Coordinates of C-alpha atoms in Angstrom, one line a residue:
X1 CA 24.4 -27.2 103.8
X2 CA 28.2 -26.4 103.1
X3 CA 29.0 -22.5 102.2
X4 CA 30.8 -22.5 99.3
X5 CA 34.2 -20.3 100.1
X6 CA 34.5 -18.5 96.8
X7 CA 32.7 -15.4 97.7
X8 CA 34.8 -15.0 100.7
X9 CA 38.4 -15.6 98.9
X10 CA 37.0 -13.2 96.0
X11 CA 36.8 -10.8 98.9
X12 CA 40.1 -11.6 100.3
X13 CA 41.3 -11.4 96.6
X14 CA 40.1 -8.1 95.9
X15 CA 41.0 -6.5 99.3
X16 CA 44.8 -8.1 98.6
X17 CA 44.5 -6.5 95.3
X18 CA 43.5 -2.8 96.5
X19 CA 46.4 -3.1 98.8
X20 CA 49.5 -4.3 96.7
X21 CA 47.7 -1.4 93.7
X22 CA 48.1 1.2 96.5
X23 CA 51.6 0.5 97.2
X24 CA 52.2 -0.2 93.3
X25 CA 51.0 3.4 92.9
X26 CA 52.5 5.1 95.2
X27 CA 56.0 3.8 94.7
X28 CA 56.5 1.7 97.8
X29 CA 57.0 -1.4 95.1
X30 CA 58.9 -0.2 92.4
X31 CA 58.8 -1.4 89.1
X32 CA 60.6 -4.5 88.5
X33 CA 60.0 -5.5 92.1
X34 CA 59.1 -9.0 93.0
X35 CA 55.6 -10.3 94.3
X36 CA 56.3 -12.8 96.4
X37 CA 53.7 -14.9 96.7
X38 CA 54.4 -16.8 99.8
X39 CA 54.8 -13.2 102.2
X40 CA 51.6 -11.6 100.6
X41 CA 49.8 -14.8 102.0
X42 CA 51.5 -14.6 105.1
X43 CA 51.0 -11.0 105.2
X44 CA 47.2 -11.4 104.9
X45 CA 46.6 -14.4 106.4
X46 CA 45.5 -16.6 103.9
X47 CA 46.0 -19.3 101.1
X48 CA 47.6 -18.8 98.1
X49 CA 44.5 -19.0 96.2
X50 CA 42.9 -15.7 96.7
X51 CA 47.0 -14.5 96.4
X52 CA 46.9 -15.8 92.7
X53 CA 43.4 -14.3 92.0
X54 CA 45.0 -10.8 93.0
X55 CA 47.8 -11.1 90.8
X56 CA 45.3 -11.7 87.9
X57 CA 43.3 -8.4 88.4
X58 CA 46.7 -6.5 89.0
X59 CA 47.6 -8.2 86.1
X60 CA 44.5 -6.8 84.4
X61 CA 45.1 -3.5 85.7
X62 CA 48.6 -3.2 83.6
X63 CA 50.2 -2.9 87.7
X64 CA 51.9 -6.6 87.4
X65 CA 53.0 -9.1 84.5
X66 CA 53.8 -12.7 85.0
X67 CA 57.4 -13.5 83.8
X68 CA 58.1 -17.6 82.8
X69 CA 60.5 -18.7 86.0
X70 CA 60.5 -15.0 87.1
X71 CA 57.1 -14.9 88.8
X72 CA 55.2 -12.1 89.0
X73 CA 56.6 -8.6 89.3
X74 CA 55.7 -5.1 89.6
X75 CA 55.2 -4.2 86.1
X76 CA 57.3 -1.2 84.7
X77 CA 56.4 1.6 82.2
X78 CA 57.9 3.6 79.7
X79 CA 57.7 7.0 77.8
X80 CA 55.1 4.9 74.6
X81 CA 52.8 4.1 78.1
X82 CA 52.6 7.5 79.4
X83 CA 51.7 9.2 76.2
X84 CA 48.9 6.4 76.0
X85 CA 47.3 7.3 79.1
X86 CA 47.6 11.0 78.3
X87 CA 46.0 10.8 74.8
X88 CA 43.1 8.4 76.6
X89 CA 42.6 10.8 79.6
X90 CA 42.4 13.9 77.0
X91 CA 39.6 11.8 74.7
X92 CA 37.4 10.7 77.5
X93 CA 37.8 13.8 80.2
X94 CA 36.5 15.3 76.8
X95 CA 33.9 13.7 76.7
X96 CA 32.9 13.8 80.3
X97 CA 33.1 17.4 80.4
X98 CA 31.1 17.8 77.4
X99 CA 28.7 15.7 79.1
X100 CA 29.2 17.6 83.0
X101 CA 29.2 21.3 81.2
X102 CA 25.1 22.0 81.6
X103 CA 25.3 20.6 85.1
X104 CA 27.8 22.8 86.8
X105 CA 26.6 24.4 89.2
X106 CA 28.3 27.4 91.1
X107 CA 29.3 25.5 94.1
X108 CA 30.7 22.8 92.3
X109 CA 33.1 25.3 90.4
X110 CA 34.0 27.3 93.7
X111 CA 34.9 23.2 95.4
X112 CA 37.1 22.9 92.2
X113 CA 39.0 26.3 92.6
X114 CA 39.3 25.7 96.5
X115 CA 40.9 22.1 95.2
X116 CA 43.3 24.4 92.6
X117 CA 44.3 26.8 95.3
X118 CA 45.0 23.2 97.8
X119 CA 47.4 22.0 95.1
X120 CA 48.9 25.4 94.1
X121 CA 50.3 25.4 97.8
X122 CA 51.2 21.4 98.2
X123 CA 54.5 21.3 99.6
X124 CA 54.8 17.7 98.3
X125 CA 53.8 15.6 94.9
X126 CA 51.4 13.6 97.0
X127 CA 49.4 16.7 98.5
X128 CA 49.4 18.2 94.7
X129 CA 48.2 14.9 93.2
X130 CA 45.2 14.5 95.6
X131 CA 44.1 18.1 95.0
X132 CA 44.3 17.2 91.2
X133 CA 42.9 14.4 91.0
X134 CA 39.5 16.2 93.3
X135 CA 39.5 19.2 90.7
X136 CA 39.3 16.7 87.8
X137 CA 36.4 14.7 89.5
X138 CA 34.6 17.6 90.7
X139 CA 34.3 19.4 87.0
X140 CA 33.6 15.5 85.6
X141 CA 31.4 13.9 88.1
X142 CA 28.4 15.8 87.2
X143 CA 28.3 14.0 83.8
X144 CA 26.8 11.0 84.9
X145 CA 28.3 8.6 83.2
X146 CA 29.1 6.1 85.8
X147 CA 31.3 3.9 83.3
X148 CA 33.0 6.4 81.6
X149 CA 33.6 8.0 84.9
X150 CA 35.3 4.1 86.3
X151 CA 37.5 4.3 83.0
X152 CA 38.8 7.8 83.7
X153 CA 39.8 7.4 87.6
X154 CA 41.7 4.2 86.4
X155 CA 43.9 6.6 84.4
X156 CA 43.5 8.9 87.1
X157 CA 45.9 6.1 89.3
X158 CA 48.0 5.4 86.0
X159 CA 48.9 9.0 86.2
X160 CA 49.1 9.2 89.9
X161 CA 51.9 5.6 89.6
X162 CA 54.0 7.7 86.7
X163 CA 54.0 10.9 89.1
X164 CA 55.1 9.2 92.3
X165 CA 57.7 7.6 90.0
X166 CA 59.0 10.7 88.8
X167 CA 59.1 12.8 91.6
X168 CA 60.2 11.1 94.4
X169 CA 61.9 14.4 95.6
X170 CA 62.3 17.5 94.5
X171 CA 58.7 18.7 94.1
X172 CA 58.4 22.4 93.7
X173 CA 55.2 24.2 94.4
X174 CA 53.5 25.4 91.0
X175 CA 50.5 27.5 90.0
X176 CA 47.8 25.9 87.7
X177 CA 47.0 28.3 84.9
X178 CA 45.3 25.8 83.0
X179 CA 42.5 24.8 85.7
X180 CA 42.4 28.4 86.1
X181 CA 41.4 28.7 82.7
X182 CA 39.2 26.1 82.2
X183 CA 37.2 27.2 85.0
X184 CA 37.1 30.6 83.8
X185 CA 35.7 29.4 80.4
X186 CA 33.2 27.2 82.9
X187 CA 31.5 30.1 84.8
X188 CA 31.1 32.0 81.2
X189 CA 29.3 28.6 79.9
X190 CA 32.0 28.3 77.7
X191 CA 32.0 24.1 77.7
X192 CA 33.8 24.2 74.1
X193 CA 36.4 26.4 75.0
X194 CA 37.0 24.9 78.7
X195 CA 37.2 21.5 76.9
X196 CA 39.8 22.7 74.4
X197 CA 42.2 24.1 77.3
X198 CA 41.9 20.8 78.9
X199 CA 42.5 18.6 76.3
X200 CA 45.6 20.1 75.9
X201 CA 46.1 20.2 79.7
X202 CA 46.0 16.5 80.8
X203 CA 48.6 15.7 77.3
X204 CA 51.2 17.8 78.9
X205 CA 54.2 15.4 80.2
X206 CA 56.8 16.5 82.6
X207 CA 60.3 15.6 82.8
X208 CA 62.3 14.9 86.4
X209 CA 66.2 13.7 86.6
X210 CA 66.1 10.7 88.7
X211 CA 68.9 8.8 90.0
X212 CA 70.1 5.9 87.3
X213 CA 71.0 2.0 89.0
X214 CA 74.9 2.4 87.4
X215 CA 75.7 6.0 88.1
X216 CA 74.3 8.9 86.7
X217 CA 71.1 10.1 85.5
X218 CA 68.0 9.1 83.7
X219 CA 64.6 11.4 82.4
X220 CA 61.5 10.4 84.0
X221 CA 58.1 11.3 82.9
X222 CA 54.7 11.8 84.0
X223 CA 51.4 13.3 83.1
X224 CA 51.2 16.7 85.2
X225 CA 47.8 17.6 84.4

């Protein structure tokens, strides 16, 4: 009997996928920037079939648009964008907290200040982000929502893609008073209270000059929450 190979280019797809979304987030393809569809195969060793069926789910992802006799390049972003994934991260880290409040547990909250203190002392926007992104997850997680949990790391990476973008250079070590706060309001079984600091927290967007093409400057922005 003849193995179909669809399973294995699915694979091939999604592990080509993960890749160019890593590199798409962390700013080593910048917006604008061409996927060339002939190196990605070479790159991975394969046809261009799984190649096409990455593009799709990046596609899907919002991290690459197809362009009529352009290909398909690294999709860019503007101010409208970032307020979007703000407004969505404040609804549904919301409701996941909401949700997580009853479940905290002491240990959990001392793991989340440990991440606060970790990205109060990053020296760079990737060490910060990473200790973040753990602080958010560890107060969320305990919701068990598994689907609403999926939704909110997807704007977790959104976030992480407008924050490499923005500060390239130039980071500059920052305390939190915000996760302070919300954990604060945690350990007193305030869940209301927590959930109204970070509402406001993750709909914060910062501003960092950046370099323009023709000279100049231009604002970049990014969710810094």
């Amino acid at each position: 009997m003849t193995m179909s190979s669809e399973p294995e280019d699915n694979t091939i797809a999604a592990r080509i996928a993960r890749v160019l979304a890593d590199r798409i987030v962390h700013g080593e393809l910048a917006p604008g920037a061409r996927l060339r569809q002939d190196h990605i195969a070479e790159e991975f060793e394969t046809s261009h079939v799984p190649v096409r069926e990455a593009f799709r789910r990046l596609e899907a992802q919002g991290l690459a648009i197809s362009e009529p006799r352009r290909g398909v390049r690294v999709a860019s972003f503007d101010l409208a964008e970032v307020r979007e994934v703000a407004e969505m991260r404040a609804a549904l880290e919301v409701l996941a907290l909401k949700h997580a409040g009853r479940h905290l547990t002491p240990a959990i909250l001392d793991a989340a200040e440990e991440a606060t203190r970790e990205g109060d002392a990053a020296a760079d926007v990737h060490a910060w982000e990473d200790a973040n992104r753990r602080f958010h997850r560890l107060i969320l997680t305990p919701c068990a929502m598994p689907r609403l949990l999926a939704s909110i790391d997807d704007l977790h990476a959104a976030s992480a893609r407008f924050l490499f973008s923005a500060w390239r250079s130039g980071w500059e070590k920052r305390t939190d008073h915000d996760h302070r706060a919300i954990l604060a309001a945690l350990r007193q079984g305030k869940a209301d209270e927590a959930a109204v600091i970070l509402q406001k927290h993750v709909q914060w967007i910062g501003r960092a000059p950046q370099p323009a093409q023709r000279g100049g400057e231009r604002e970049a922005f990014a969710i810094v929450g």
